Amino acid sequence: MVSEKMYELGSKRSAIRELFEYGKKRAAIVGKENVYDFSIGNPTVPAPTCVKESIMELLENMDSSLIHGYTSAQGDAETREAIARYLNNRYALNVKADHFYMTCGAAASLCITLRALTERKEDEFVVIAPFFPEYRVFIESQGATFRMVPADTKAFQINFEALEETINPHTKGVIINSPNNPSGTIYSEETINKLATLLERKSAEYGHPIMLISDEPYREIAYDDVQVPYVTKYYKNTIVCYSYSKSLSLPGERIGYILVPDEVENSKAVYAAVCGAGRALGYVCAPSLFQKVIAKCVGQTGDIDLYKKNRDLLYENLTAYGYECVKPQGAFYLFMKALEEDAKAFCERAKAYDLLLVAADDFGCPGYVRVSYCVEEEMIKRSFSAFEKLAQSYKS
Ligand code: PLP
């Protein structure tokens, strides 16, 4: 009566959501202050003041039918122009309003892009572990085949040997995400250059372009002046999937975009297919009020220093307790090695101390856990004795 696949997706929560719900139940029993929930990636840093000011100004001064009415399917021209202007100034690009398709966050950007590129079931999209688990859902539900490259657990850049082995004549695209959820690392310029060279070589070998899909909701969340290379400058067949969920702390407003630059082979056809996929999936006309907010707030961010403070606090203390951690360069996740081989068992044991950590098995990286630190600083401080006791429990 219903699609088995959709039934399965709808009736089984993700491991992260499962843990988040468990945390709420636990809080009702032991008190919210005694549960250390590092499960979910919901920004705690407030949206910058320009967001509230723009909303107020728009509501005061703009005609209601303009604020709340339909926009063009691909989004308001003014919003797309404002984003193009900002990116051209910031990264010395040459993109135009017509290259953008406004969407409902990165999830919609990715689904639309994958739908636009997929021609047949044999088409494969490659993801690099550790990766955002929804990629598998997005790829398979657009009718394509999911392929994974195991993690480079030394530097958490890209395991190029494995990538080279994974790419084949069916490879339609590769998805990258930097700053990365869950590892917190940023792909260096050297990595992006190496990736571009490999994809160019493979595209030439197979006689079709292998698209690079750059999923960038954390682009602005980078610490210590580490640069996040703008990928379209290194590889011409790049499509950018962007979201304001994290940079402007607006995850519930569902706003972002897809960028198909002119340099993409057959860019006009690819852009038309993006518009078609947006239409087919029902993602036309992204939320109108927030398109107008973006036009006014483009280039602004929440206070990233607050995340950096959390990063420093966690990293210093957890390493002092003996945890092996990847030092996050960006995003708001700390990736650490579980203290036993089975990360799920480790996370179960952590629950006994009311520490909610996510095993990275679903991120394609067994043996590791993700600690999401977009949380209150006070909660991090309160959690330290639990982390210490958990580490101790493995020594005794
Ligand atoms: N991609 C990555 C790597 C993410 O971490 C997330 C959300 O956490 C998304 C995509 C989806 O973002 P959005 O809320 O903008 O749909």
GROMACS .gro file of C-alpha atoms and ligand atoms in nm:
model
  412
    1MET     CA    1   0.000   0.000   0.000
    2VAL     CA    2   0.291   0.235   0.064
    3SER     CA    3   0.648   0.250  -0.058
    4GLU     CA    4   0.845   0.005   0.150
    5LYS     CA    5   1.154   0.223   0.125
    6MET     CA    6   0.972   0.536   0.242
    7TYR     CA    7   0.797   0.343   0.519
    8GLU     CA    8   1.134   0.223   0.641
    9LEU     CA    9   1.281   0.575   0.633
   10GLY     CA   10   0.981   0.724   0.811
   11SER     CA   11   0.945   0.468   1.083
   12LYS     CA   12   1.310   0.445   1.182
   13ARG     CA   13   1.465   0.753   1.344
   14SER     CA   14   1.831   0.837   1.277
   15ALA     CA   15   2.069   0.739   1.558
   16ILE     CA   16   2.118   1.110   1.635
   17ARG     CA   17   1.744   1.182   1.662
   18GLU     CA   18   1.702   0.867   1.874
   19LEU     CA   19   1.965   0.989   2.119
   20PHE     CA   20   1.822   1.341   2.125
   21GLU     CA   21   1.478   1.200   2.219
   22TYR     CA   22   1.640   0.977   2.484
   23GLY     CA   23   1.807   1.290   2.629
   24LYS     CA   24   1.472   1.462   2.668
   25LYS     CA   25   1.330   1.160   2.851
   26ARG     CA   26   1.634   1.140   3.079
   27ALA     CA   27   1.611   1.513   3.156
   28ALA     CA   28   1.254   1.465   3.278
   29ILE     CA   29   1.385   1.204   3.527
   30VAL     CA   30   1.723   1.339   3.647
   31GLY     CA   31   1.684   1.710   3.563
   32LYS     CA   32   1.796   1.892   3.248
   33GLU     CA   33   2.114   2.017   3.417
   34ASN     CA   34   2.232   1.660   3.478
   35VAL     CA   35   2.213   1.543   3.118
   36TYR     CA   36   2.507   1.629   2.890
   37ASP     CA   37   2.357   1.618   2.547
   38PHE     CA   38   2.621   1.641   2.274
   39SER     CA   39   2.402   1.467   2.018
   40ILE     CA   40   2.255   1.717   1.776
   41GLY     CA   41   2.383   2.003   1.555
   42ASN     CA   42   2.130   2.274   1.640
   43PRO     CA   43   2.313   2.612   1.653
   44THR     CA   44   2.310   2.771   1.999
   45VAL     CA   45   2.474   3.096   1.892
   46PRO     CA   46   2.193   3.348   1.834
   47ALA     CA   47   2.121   3.472   1.483
   48PRO     CA   48   2.298   3.807   1.428
   49THR     CA   49   2.092   4.118   1.507
   50CYS     CA   50   2.058   4.202   1.137
   51VAL     CA   51   1.817   3.907   1.106
   52LYS     CA   52   1.569   4.046   1.359
   53GLU     CA   53   1.615   4.402   1.231
   54SER     CA   54   1.552   4.297   0.870
   55ILE     CA   55   1.243   4.100   0.964
   56MET     CA   56   1.102   4.397   1.159
   57GLU     CA   57   1.182   4.639   0.880
   58LEU     CA   58   1.032   4.413   0.614
   59LEU     CA   59   0.714   4.360   0.815
   60GLU     CA   60   0.683   4.734   0.879
   61ASN     CA   61   0.756   4.859   0.532
   62MET     CA   62   0.684   4.597   0.271
   63ASP     CA   63   0.353   4.502   0.123
   64SER     CA   64   0.226   4.177   0.274
   65SER     CA   65   0.170   4.017  -0.068
   66LEU     CA   66   0.537   4.078  -0.149
   67ILE     CA   67   0.666   3.944   0.182
   68HIS     CA   68   0.448   3.636   0.194
   69GLY     CA   69   0.365   3.584  -0.172
   70TYR     CA   70   0.525   3.344  -0.420
   71THR     CA   71   0.861   3.450  -0.559
   72SER     CA   72   1.005   3.325  -0.889
   73ALA     CA   73   1.057   2.949  -0.877
   74GLN     CA   74   1.436   3.000  -0.859
   75GLY     CA   75   1.407   3.277  -0.599
   76ASP     CA   76   1.395   3.659  -0.592
   77ALA     CA   77   1.633   3.821  -0.842
   78GLU     CA   78   1.739   4.079  -0.577
   79THR     CA   79   1.838   3.803  -0.334
   80ARG     CA   80   2.034   3.612  -0.597
   81GLU     CA   81   2.203   3.936  -0.708
   82ALA     CA   82   2.300   4.021  -0.350
   83ILE     CA   83   2.452   3.674  -0.298
   84ALA     CA   84   2.640   3.691  -0.630
   85ARG     CA   85   2.778   4.037  -0.544
   86TYR     CA   86   2.892   3.920  -0.202
   87LEU     CA   87   3.065   3.605  -0.331
   88ASN     CA   88   3.234   3.793  -0.616
   89ASN     CA   89   3.378   4.044  -0.367
   90ARG     CA   90   3.469   3.792  -0.102
   91TYR     CA   91   3.624   3.521  -0.322
   92ALA     CA   92   3.704   3.708  -0.646
   93LEU     CA   93   3.454   3.502  -0.846
   94ASN     CA   94   3.251   3.593  -1.149
   95VAL     CA   95   2.910   3.449  -1.068
   96LYS     CA   96   2.578   3.601  -1.165
   97ALA     CA   97   2.227   3.599  -1.020
   98ASP     CA   98   2.120   3.358  -1.294
   99HIS     CA   99   2.358   3.093  -1.159
  100PHE     CA  100   2.167   3.059  -0.831
  101TYR     CA  101   1.864   2.857  -0.733
  102MET     CA  102   1.726   2.942  -0.386
  103THR     CA  103   1.630   2.638  -0.180
  104CYS     CA  104   1.512   2.515   0.159
  105GLY     CA  105   1.854   2.459   0.319
  106ALA     CA  106   2.138   2.226   0.228
  107ALA     CA  107   1.922   1.914   0.242
  108ALA     CA  108   1.701   2.045  -0.038
  109SER     CA  109   2.006   2.178  -0.227
  110LEU     CA  110   2.160   1.831  -0.223
  111CYS     CA  111   1.843   1.642  -0.316
  112ILE     CA  112   1.773   1.878  -0.606
  113THR     CA  113   2.131   1.859  -0.733
  114LEU     CA  114   2.140   1.481  -0.710
  115ARG     CA  115   1.802   1.454  -0.882
  116ALA     CA  116   1.917   1.691  -1.157
  117LEU     CA  117   2.230   1.484  -1.228
  118THR     CA  118   2.091   1.132  -1.198
  119GLU     CA  119   1.998   0.970  -1.528
  120ARG     CA  120   1.983   0.605  -1.429
  121LYS     CA  121   2.018   0.371  -1.129
  122GLU     CA  122   2.374   0.280  -1.230
  123ASP     CA  123   2.485   0.642  -1.176
  124GLU     CA  124   2.704   0.654  -0.868
  125PHE     CA  125   2.776   0.933  -0.622
  126VAL     CA  126   3.082   0.897  -0.406
  127VAL     CA  127   3.100   1.029  -0.050
  128ILE     CA  128   3.412   1.060   0.160
  129ALA     CA  129   3.400   0.918   0.513
  130PRO     CA  130   3.335   1.048   0.766
  131PHE     CA  131   3.020   1.192   0.607
  132PHE     CA  132   2.679   1.335   0.698
  133PRO     CA  133   2.463   1.018   0.719
  134GLU     CA  134   2.171   1.170   0.527
  135TYR     CA  135   2.384   1.161   0.210
  136ARG     CA  136   2.299   0.794   0.170
  137VAL     CA  137   1.926   0.871   0.198
  138PHE     CA  138   1.952   1.166  -0.042
  139ILE     CA  139   2.146   0.970  -0.307
  140GLU     CA  140   1.935   0.656  -0.296
  141SER     CA  141   1.604   0.840  -0.286
  142GLN     CA  142   1.698   1.027  -0.604
  143GLY     CA  143   1.741   0.690  -0.775
  144ALA     CA  144   2.121   0.674  -0.783
  145THR     CA  145   2.378   0.445  -0.620
  146PHE     CA  146   2.571   0.534  -0.304
  147ARG     CA  147   2.946   0.468  -0.288
  148MET     CA  148   3.170   0.540   0.009
  149VAL     CA  149   3.541   0.607   0.037
  150PRO     CA  150   3.680   0.505   0.380
  151ALA     CA  151   3.826   0.777   0.600
  152ASP     CA  152   4.182   0.899   0.608
  153THR     CA  153   4.209   0.848   0.983
  154LYS     CA  154   4.552   1.014   1.000
  155ALA     CA  155   4.464   1.368   0.891
  156PHE     CA  156   4.092   1.339   0.813
  157GLN     CA  157   4.154   1.482   0.467
  158ILE     CA  158   4.081   1.247   0.172
  159ASN     CA  159   4.200   0.890   0.130
  160PHE     CA  160   4.307   0.940  -0.233
  161GLU     CA  161   4.416   0.584  -0.294
  162ALA     CA  162   4.070   0.458  -0.199
  163LEU     CA  163   3.900   0.738  -0.394
  164GLU     CA  164   4.094   0.646  -0.707
  165GLU     CA  165   3.984   0.284  -0.666
  166THR     CA  166   3.620   0.382  -0.609
  167ILE     CA  167   3.578   0.611  -0.909
  168ASN     CA  168   3.468   0.418  -1.219
  169PRO     CA  169   3.285   0.485  -1.548
  170HIS     CA  170   2.951   0.502  -1.357
  171THR     CA  171   3.071   0.779  -1.125
  172LYS     CA  172   2.849   1.081  -1.177
  173GLY     CA  173   2.974   1.291  -0.891
  174VAL     CA  174   3.164   1.320  -0.566
  175ILE     CA  175   3.021   1.495  -0.260
  176ILE     CA  176   3.256   1.679  -0.028
  177ASN     CA  177   3.183   1.866   0.294
  178SER     CA  178   3.436   2.105   0.442
  179PRO     CA  179   3.442   2.222   0.720
  180ASN     CA  180   3.333   1.871   0.790
  181ASN     CA  181   3.051   1.724   0.989
  182PRO     CA  182   3.153   1.517   1.189
  183SER     CA  183   3.535   1.546   1.187
  184GLY     CA  184   3.560   1.925   1.219
  185THR     CA  185   3.849   1.930   0.971
  186ILE     CA  186   3.884   2.162   0.673
  187TYR     CA  187   4.012   2.031   0.341
  188SER     CA  188   4.337   2.212   0.267
  189GLU     CA  189   4.420   2.380  -0.063
  190GLU     CA  190   4.656   2.089  -0.129
  191THR     CA  191   4.370   1.841  -0.085
  192ILE     CA  192   4.137   2.037  -0.313
  193ASN     CA  193   4.408   2.068  -0.578
  194LYS     CA  194   4.479   1.697  -0.562
  195LEU     CA  195   4.108   1.619  -0.585
  196ALA     CA  196   4.067   1.850  -0.885
  197THR     CA  197   4.359   1.684  -1.064
  198LEU     CA  198   4.219   1.336  -1.000
  199LEU     CA  199   3.868   1.430  -1.114
  200GLU     CA  200   4.000   1.599  -1.428
  201ARG     CA  201   4.203   1.291  -1.514
  202LYS     CA  202   3.913   1.054  -1.450
  203SER     CA  203   3.665   1.275  -1.640
  204ALA     CA  204   3.897   1.271  -1.942
  205GLU     CA  205   3.949   0.894  -1.911
  206TYR     CA  206   3.573   0.820  -1.900
  207GLY     CA  207   3.467   1.088  -2.147
  208HIS     CA  208   3.217   1.260  -1.920
  209PRO     CA  209   3.253   1.521  -1.648
  210ILE     CA  210   3.256   1.393  -1.291
  211MET     CA  211   3.073   1.660  -1.095
  212LEU     CA  212   3.202   1.781  -0.761
  213ILE     CA  213   2.919   1.868  -0.523
  214SER     CA  214   3.047   2.091  -0.247
  215ASP     CA  215   2.814   2.081   0.054
  216GLU     CA  216   2.908   2.390   0.254
  217PRO     CA  217   2.675   2.474   0.541
  218TYR     CA  218   2.975   2.534   0.770
  219ARG     CA  219   3.185   2.747   0.531
  220GLU     CA  220   3.201   3.046   0.766
  221ILE     CA  221   3.260   2.844   1.083
  222ALA     CA  222   3.640   2.817   1.068
  223TYR     CA  223   3.888   2.889   1.346
  224ASP     CA  224   4.243   3.022   1.381
  225ASP     CA  225   4.235   3.182   1.034
  226VAL     CA  226   4.236   2.844   0.859
  227GLN     CA  227   4.122   2.916   0.502
  228VAL     CA  228   3.835   2.726   0.342
  229PRO     CA  229   3.925   2.712  -0.030
  230TYR     CA  230   3.642   2.820  -0.262
  231VAL     CA  231   3.609   2.497  -0.456
  232THR     CA  232   3.476   2.635  -0.788
  233LYS     CA  233   3.813   2.809  -0.835
  234TYR     CA  234   3.997   2.476  -0.836
  235TYR     CA  235   3.765   2.249  -1.031
  236LYS     CA  236   3.534   2.383  -1.298
  237ASN     CA  237   3.264   2.116  -1.273
  238THR     CA  238   3.169   2.214  -0.920
  239ILE     CA  239   2.816   2.274  -0.794
  240VAL     CA  240   2.790   2.446  -0.455
  241CYS     CA  241   2.513   2.347  -0.213
  242TYR     CA  242   2.489   2.613   0.054
  243SER     CA  243   2.268   2.677   0.355
  244TYR     CA  244   2.219   2.961   0.605
  245SER     CA  245   2.122   2.709   0.874
  246LYS     CA  246   2.455   2.735   1.053
  247SER     CA  247   2.619   3.063   0.944
  248LEU     CA  248   2.313   3.272   1.035
  249SER     CA  249   2.177   3.019   1.290
  250LEU     CA  250   1.853   2.979   1.092
  251PRO     CA  251   1.808   2.599   1.064
  252GLY     CA  252   1.433   2.613   1.117
  253GLU     CA  253   1.378   2.873   0.846
  254ARG     CA  254   1.494   2.641   0.566
  255ILE     CA  255   1.692   2.872   0.343
  256GLY     CA  256   1.996   2.816   0.122
  257TYR     CA  257   2.094   2.794  -0.244
  258ILE     CA  258   2.249   2.595  -0.525
  259LEU     CA  259   2.519   2.763  -0.733
  260VAL     CA  260   2.588   2.636  -1.087
  261PRO     CA  261   2.871   2.858  -1.219
  262ASP     CA  262   2.924   2.926  -1.591
  263GLU     CA  263   3.242   2.715  -1.589
  264VAL     CA  264   3.041   2.395  -1.539
  265GLU     CA  265   3.026   2.196  -1.863
  266ASN     CA  266   2.686   2.262  -2.028
  267SER     CA  267   2.607   2.492  -1.736
  268LYS     CA  268   2.282   2.618  -1.887
  269ALA     CA  269   2.150   2.263  -1.923
  270VAL     CA  270   2.267   2.172  -1.572
  271TYR     CA  271   2.097   2.484  -1.430
  272ALA     CA  272   1.777   2.401  -1.623
  273ALA     CA  273   1.788   2.047  -1.480
  274VAL     CA  274   1.830   2.197  -1.130
  275CYS     CA  275   1.517   2.410  -1.192
  276GLY     CA  276   1.339   2.097  -1.320
  277ALA     CA  277   1.443   1.890  -1.018
  278GLY     CA  278   1.334   2.171  -0.786
  279ARG     CA  279   0.998   2.164  -0.960
  280ALA     CA  280   0.967   1.785  -0.954
  281LEU     CA  281   1.054   1.766  -0.586
  282GLY     CA  282   0.822   2.054  -0.492
  283TYR     CA  283   1.107   2.287  -0.390
  284VAL     CA  284   1.006   2.594  -0.589
  285CYS     CA  285   1.003   2.939  -0.437
  286ALA     CA  286   1.209   2.907  -0.117
  287PRO     CA  287   1.058   3.083   0.190
  288SER     CA  288   0.988   3.435   0.069
  289LEU     CA  289   1.043   3.634   0.391
  290PHE     CA  290   1.380   3.469   0.447
  291GLN     CA  291   1.491   3.525   0.090
  292LYS     CA  292   1.443   3.896   0.163
  293VAL     CA  293   1.624   3.865   0.497
  294ILE     CA  294   1.918   3.700   0.320
  295ALA     CA  295   1.936   3.987   0.069
  296LYS     CA  296   1.990   4.220   0.366
  297CYS     CA  297   2.215   3.998   0.582
  298VAL     CA  298   2.434   3.829   0.323
  299GLY     CA  299   2.793   3.803   0.448
  300GLN     CA  300   2.701   3.829   0.817
  301THR     CA  301   2.731   3.546   1.068
  302GLY     CA  302   2.645   3.466   1.427
  303ASP     CA  303   2.927   3.503   1.682
  304ILE     CA  304   3.163   3.224   1.568
  305ASP     CA  305   3.397   3.301   1.861
  306LEU     CA  306   3.145   3.138   2.095
  307TYR     CA  307   3.190   2.808   1.910
  308LYS     CA  308   3.566   2.853   1.919
  309LYS     CA  309   3.551   2.899   2.297
  310ASN     CA  310   3.358   2.571   2.326
  311ARG     CA  311   3.604   2.401   2.094
  312ASP     CA  312   3.900   2.509   2.304
  313LEU     CA  313   3.737   2.415   2.632
  314LEU     CA  314   3.639   2.067   2.515
  315TYR     CA  315   3.956   1.987   2.326
  316GLU     CA  316   4.186   2.091   2.612
  317ASN     CA  317   3.995   1.900   2.875
  318LEU     CA  318   3.917   1.584   2.680
  319THR     CA  319   4.275   1.541   2.566
  320ALA     CA  320   4.385   1.594   2.928
  321TYR     CA  321   4.158   1.304   3.034
  322GLY     CA  322   4.333   1.087   2.777
  323TYR     CA  323   4.084   1.096   2.490
  324GLU     CA  324   4.237   1.094   2.143
  325CYS     CA  325   4.069   1.384   1.964
  326VAL     CA  326   4.093   1.534   1.617
  327LYS     CA  327   4.147   1.907   1.676
  328PRO     CA  328   3.851   2.076   1.505
  329GLN     CA  329   3.943   2.347   1.256
  330GLY     CA  330   3.582   2.438   1.187
  331ALA     CA  331   3.213   2.345   1.213
  332PHE     CA  332   3.103   2.264   1.568
  333TYR     CA  333   3.186   1.898   1.610
  334LEU     CA  334   3.471   1.727   1.788
  335PHE     CA  335   3.564   1.382   1.661
  336MET     CA  336   3.730   1.144   1.902
  337LYS     CA  337   3.833   0.785   1.923
  338ALA     CA  338   3.610   0.564   2.135
  339LEU     CA  339   3.794   0.399   2.424
  340GLU     CA  340   3.703   0.057   2.290
  341GLU     CA  341   3.678  -0.080   1.939
  342ASP     CA  342   3.298  -0.076   1.933
  343ALA     CA  343   3.196   0.292   1.938
  344LYS     CA  344   2.831   0.201   1.991
  345ALA     CA  345   2.919   0.009   2.307
  346PHE     CA  346   3.132   0.305   2.419
  347CYS     CA  347   2.838   0.544   2.366
  348GLU     CA  348   2.611   0.307   2.559
  349ARG     CA  349   2.855   0.312   2.847
  350ALA     CA  350   2.870   0.695   2.827
  351LYS     CA  351   2.493   0.703   2.876
  352ALA     CA  352   2.543   0.561   3.226
  353TYR     CA  353   2.708   0.898   3.305
  354ASP     CA  354   2.431   1.084   3.118
  355LEU     CA  355   2.679   1.176   2.847
  356LEU     CA  356   2.509   1.162   2.507
  357LEU     CA  357   2.764   1.103   2.230
  358VAL     CA  358   2.701   0.980   1.877
  359ALA     CA  359   2.882   0.669   1.752
  360ALA     CA  360   3.028   0.746   1.410
  361ASP     CA  361   2.934   0.412   1.251
  362ASP     CA  362   2.658   0.585   1.053
  363PHE     CA  363   2.912   0.849   0.947
  364GLY     CA  364   3.114   0.570   0.786
  365CYS     CA  365   3.386   0.579   1.051
  366PRO     CA  366   3.358   0.296   1.305
  367GLY     CA  367   3.553   0.331   1.627
  368TYR     CA  368   3.496   0.707   1.653
  369VAL     CA  369   3.235   0.926   1.818
  370ARG     CA  370   3.103   1.273   1.742
  371VAL     CA  371   3.070   1.533   2.016
  372SER     CA  372   2.851   1.818   1.897
  373TYR     CA  373   2.954   2.134   2.082
  374CYS     CA  374   2.694   2.382   1.963
  375VAL     CA  375   2.573   2.374   2.322
  376GLU     CA  376   2.583   2.603   2.626
  377GLU     CA  377   2.934   2.658   2.763
  378GLU     CA  378   2.804   2.583   3.113
  379MET     CA  379   2.685   2.239   3.004
  380ILE     CA  380   3.032   2.162   2.870
  381LYS     CA  381   3.185   2.261   3.205
  382ARG     CA  382   2.932   2.053   3.398
  383SER     CA  383   3.003   1.752   3.175
  384PHE     CA  384   3.374   1.725   3.253
  385SER     CA  385   3.344   1.505   3.558
  386ALA     CA  386   3.127   1.263   3.356
  387PHE     CA  387   3.392   1.251   3.078
  388GLU     CA  388   3.658   1.193   3.342
  389LYS     CA  389   3.463   0.912   3.510
  390LEU     CA  390   3.397   0.751   3.172
  391ALA     CA  391   3.770   0.754   3.093
  392GLN     CA  392   3.848   0.619   3.441
  393SER     CA  393   3.603   0.333   3.394
  394TYR     CA  394   3.824   0.202   3.113
  395LYS     CA  395   4.136   0.216   3.331
  396SER     CA  396   4.000   0.029   3.628
  397PLP     N1  397   2.503   1.885   0.517
  397PLP     C1  398   2.567   1.875   0.634
  397PLP     C2  399   2.710   1.834   0.632
  397PLP     C3  400   2.501   1.901   0.754
  397PLP     O1  401   2.568   1.889   0.869
  397PLP     C4  402   2.365   1.939   0.751
  397PLP     C5  403   2.290   1.963   0.876
  397PLP     O2  404   2.334   1.947   0.986
  397PLP     C6  405   2.302   1.948   0.627
  397PLP     C7  406   2.373   1.921   0.511
  397PLP     C8  407   2.158   1.987   0.616
  397PLP     O3  408   2.149   2.124   0.641
  397PLP     P1  409   2.014   2.207   0.630
  397PLP     O4  410   1.962   2.223   0.770
  397PLP     O5  411   2.054   2.338   0.576
  397PLP     O6  412   1.922   2.134   0.542
   0.00000   0.00000   0.00000
